[in-house]
């Protein structure tokens, strides 16, 4: 286990119970990310760093009973809430793993991979290499999260760094969080919200 994963586990141990409530304002962009996956019945989708499992019910519905959802999460506190959600919703096509990106064994070849507010994960080239080795050419990649405002809006960037200190252990690359993902994709697109603090990355694995 890397030092960053250990730091993330400590961070989310105290945040897990309130995480869904505190992140309610990003519901819209998370829904957009799920739609951008373009999931079809029977496909396999991976929810990387699935957290409390907010996205899992929608992913499970998209792929249907013949499909598969694999979620992995390094924080046992967050994963416990995700598992309770899976059990309560009776998501029989959903399987959760206690693992980090560097070590996870998916067990299935994904058609699509989601990274929803997983900045620490997508800024680890090592984790992405390990994860994408288990995927195939053409796998659809979608990521969403926070990015810094344009440089001229420094008060906003100060605020983002201050507020996100409780959810991010590494602020490296926050101006363009998707750059490592782009390295693995044969083509990609990035759209940002106005005034520019959230992004949606879509790509296809090379």
Coordinates of C-alpha atoms in Angstrom, one line a residue:
X1 CA 0.0 0.0 0.0
X2 CA 1.4 3.4 -1.0
X3 CA 1.7 6.3 1.4
X4 CA -0.9 8.2 -0.6
X5 CA -3.4 5.4 -0.3
X6 CA -2.8 5.3 3.4
X7 CA -3.3 9.0 3.6
X8 CA -6.6 8.7 1.6
X9 CA -7.8 6.0 4.0
X10 CA -7.2 8.3 7.0
X11 CA -8.8 11.2 5.2
X12 CA -12.0 9.3 4.3
X13 CA -12.4 7.5 7.6
X14 CA -13.8 10.7 9.1
X15 CA -15.6 11.8 6.0
X16 CA -17.5 8.7 4.9
X17 CA -20.7 9.2 6.9
X18 CA -21.2 12.7 5.6
X19 CA -19.8 12.3 2.1
X20 CA -23.1 11.9 0.2
X21 CA -24.6 15.0 1.8
X22 CA -21.4 17.1 1.4
X23 CA -21.2 16.2 -2.3
X24 CA -24.8 16.7 -3.2
X25 CA -23.9 19.8 -5.3
X26 CA -22.1 17.6 -7.9
X27 CA -25.0 15.4 -8.7
X28 CA -25.5 17.0 -12.1
X29 CA -22.0 16.5 -13.4
X30 CA -21.9 12.9 -12.0
X31 CA -25.1 12.2 -14.0
X32 CA -23.5 13.7 -17.1
X33 CA -20.5 11.4 -16.6
X34 CA -22.6 8.3 -16.4
X35 CA -24.5 9.3 -19.5
X36 CA -21.2 9.9 -21.3
X37 CA -20.2 6.3 -20.7
X38 CA -22.9 5.3 -23.3
X39 CA -23.5 2.0 -21.5
X40 CA -25.5 -0.7 -23.2
X41 CA -27.2 -3.8 -21.7
X42 CA -24.8 -6.6 -21.1
X43 CA -21.7 -4.5 -20.9
X44 CA -19.2 -4.4 -18.0
X45 CA -18.4 -1.1 -16.4
X46 CA -15.9 -0.3 -13.7
X47 CA -16.5 2.4 -11.1
X48 CA -12.9 3.3 -10.1
X49 CA -12.7 4.6 -6.5
X50 CA -16.4 4.1 -6.1
X51 CA -16.5 5.8 -2.7
X52 CA -19.9 5.4 -1.1
X53 CA -21.3 3.9 -4.3
X54 CA -23.5 6.9 -5.3
X55 CA -23.1 6.0 -9.0
X56 CA -23.6 2.3 -8.6
X57 CA -27.4 2.1 -8.9
X58 CA -27.4 4.1 -12.1
X59 CA -24.6 2.1 -13.6
X60 CA -26.3 -1.2 -12.7
X61 CA -29.5 0.0 -14.3
X62 CA -27.7 1.0 -17.5
X63 CA -26.0 -2.4 -18.0
X64 CA -29.0 -4.4 -16.9
X65 CA -29.2 -7.9 -15.4
X66 CA -27.0 -9.3 -18.1
X67 CA -24.2 -6.8 -17.5
X68 CA -21.7 -6.3 -14.7
X69 CA -20.6 -3.4 -12.5
X70 CA -17.3 -3.7 -10.7
X71 CA -16.5 -1.1 -8.1
X72 CA -13.3 -0.8 -6.2
X73 CA -12.4 1.5 -3.3
X74 CA -9.4 1.6 -0.9
X75 CA -11.3 3.2 2.0
X76 CA -13.0 0.5 4.1
X77 CA -15.3 3.2 5.6
X78 CA -16.5 4.4 2.2
X79 CA -16.8 0.8 0.9
X80 CA -19.0 -0.3 3.8
X81 CA -21.5 2.4 2.8
X82 CA -21.3 1.4 -0.8
X83 CA -21.9 -2.3 0.1
X84 CA -24.9 -1.3 2.2
X85 CA -26.2 0.6 -0.9
X86 CA -25.7 -2.4 -3.1
X87 CA -27.5 -4.7 -0.6
X88 CA -30.4 -2.3 0.0
X89 CA -31.0 -1.8 -3.7
X90 CA -30.5 -5.5 -4.4
X91 CA -27.9 -4.8 -7.2
X92 CA -27.2 -8.4 -8.1
X93 CA -25.1 -7.4 -11.1
X94 CA -22.7 -5.3 -8.9
X95 CA -19.5 -6.6 -7.3
X96 CA -17.4 -4.5 -4.9
X97 CA -13.7 -4.9 -4.2
X98 CA -11.6 -3.5 -1.3
X99 CA -8.6 -2.4 -3.4
X100 CA -6.7 0.6 -4.7
X101 CA -5.8 1.3 -8.3
X102 CA -2.3 -0.1 -8.0
X103 CA -3.4 -3.5 -6.9
X104 CA -7.0 -4.1 -7.9
X105 CA -7.8 -7.3 -9.8
X106 CA -11.0 -6.6 -11.8
X107 CA -11.7 -10.2 -12.8
X108 CA -13.6 -9.0 -15.9
X109 CA -12.6 -7.0 -19.0
X110 CA -14.4 -3.7 -18.9
X111 CA -16.2 -2.0 -21.8
X112 CA -16.1 1.3 -19.9
X113 CA -14.4 2.8 -16.9
X114 CA -15.6 5.7 -14.8
X115 CA -13.5 8.0 -12.7
X116 CA -15.8 10.2 -10.7
X117 CA -14.1 12.6 -8.4
X118 CA -11.0 10.5 -8.0
X119 CA -8.2 13.0 -8.4
X120 CA -5.7 11.1 -6.4
X121 CA -6.2 8.0 -8.6
X122 CA -6.0 9.7 -12.0
X123 CA -2.8 11.5 -10.9
X124 CA -1.1 8.2 -10.3
X125 CA 0.4 7.0 -13.6
X126 CA 1.3 3.7 -11.9
X127 CA -2.3 3.0 -10.9
X128 CA -3.6 3.8 -14.4
X129 CA -1.0 1.5 -16.0
X130 CA -2.1 -1.3 -13.7
X131 CA -5.8 -0.7 -14.3
X132 CA -5.6 -0.3 -18.0
X133 CA -3.6 -3.4 -18.5
X134 CA -6.8 -5.2 -17.5
X135 CA -8.8 -3.4 -20.1
X136 CA -8.9 -3.6 -23.9
X137 CA -8.4 -1.3 -26.8
X138 CA -11.5 0.7 -27.3
X139 CA -12.6 0.8 -23.7
X140 CA -14.5 4.0 -23.1
X141 CA -13.0 6.2 -20.4
X142 CA -15.0 8.9 -18.7
X143 CA -13.7 11.1 -15.8
X144 CA -15.1 14.1 -14.0
X145 CA -14.0 16.1 -11.0
X146 CA -12.7 19.5 -9.9
X147 CA -10.1 21.6 -11.7
X148 CA -8.7 25.0 -10.9
X149 CA -10.2 28.1 -12.3
X150 CA -8.3 30.1 -14.9
X151 CA -5.2 31.6 -13.3
X152 CA -6.6 35.1 -13.2
X153 CA -9.3 34.0 -10.8
X154 CA -6.9 33.4 -7.9
X155 CA -9.4 33.9 -5.1
X156 CA -11.5 31.0 -6.5
X157 CA -8.4 28.8 -6.7
X158 CA -7.5 29.6 -3.1
X159 CA -11.0 28.6 -2.1
X160 CA -10.9 25.4 -4.1
X161 CA -7.6 24.3 -2.6
X162 CA -8.9 25.2 0.9
X163 CA -12.2 23.3 0.6
X164 CA -10.8 20.3 -1.2
X165 CA -8.1 19.6 1.3
X166 CA -10.5 17.2 3.0
X167 CA -11.0 15.1 -0.1
X168 CA -7.7 15.3 -2.0
X169 CA -4.3 14.3 -0.7
X170 CA -2.3 15.4 -3.8
X171 CA -3.0 18.7 -5.5
X172 CA -0.6 17.9 -8.4
X173 CA -2.1 18.6 -11.8
X174 CA -5.3 20.2 -10.5
X175 CA -5.1 22.8 -13.3
X176 CA -5.6 19.9 -15.9
X177 CA -6.3 16.7 -13.9
X178 CA -6.9 14.6 -17.0
X179 CA -3.4 14.8 -18.6
X180 CA -2.3 11.3 -17.5
X181 CA -5.6 9.8 -18.7
X182 CA -5.1 11.5 -22.1
X183 CA -1.7 9.7 -22.5
X184 CA -3.5 6.3 -22.6
X185 CA -6.3 7.3 -25.0
X186 CA -6.1 7.4 -28.8
X187 CA -8.5 10.3 -28.8
X188 CA -10.2 12.3 -26.1
X189 CA -12.3 15.4 -25.4
X190 CA -12.6 17.7 -22.4
X191 CA -15.4 20.1 -21.6
X192 CA -15.4 22.4 -18.6
X193 CA -18.3 24.1 -16.8
X194 CA -18.7 27.8 -16.5
X195 CA -16.8 29.4 -14.8
X196 CA -14.5 26.4 -15.2
X197 CA -14.1 24.5 -11.9
X198 CA -15.5 21.2 -13.1
X199 CA -14.6 19.1 -16.1
X200 CA -15.8 16.1 -18.1
X201 CA -13.2 14.0 -19.9
X202 CA -14.2 11.4 -22.4
X203 CA -11.8 9.1 -24.3
X204 CA -11.1 5.8 -25.9
X205 CA -8.3 3.5 -24.6
X206 CA -5.6 3.0 -27.2

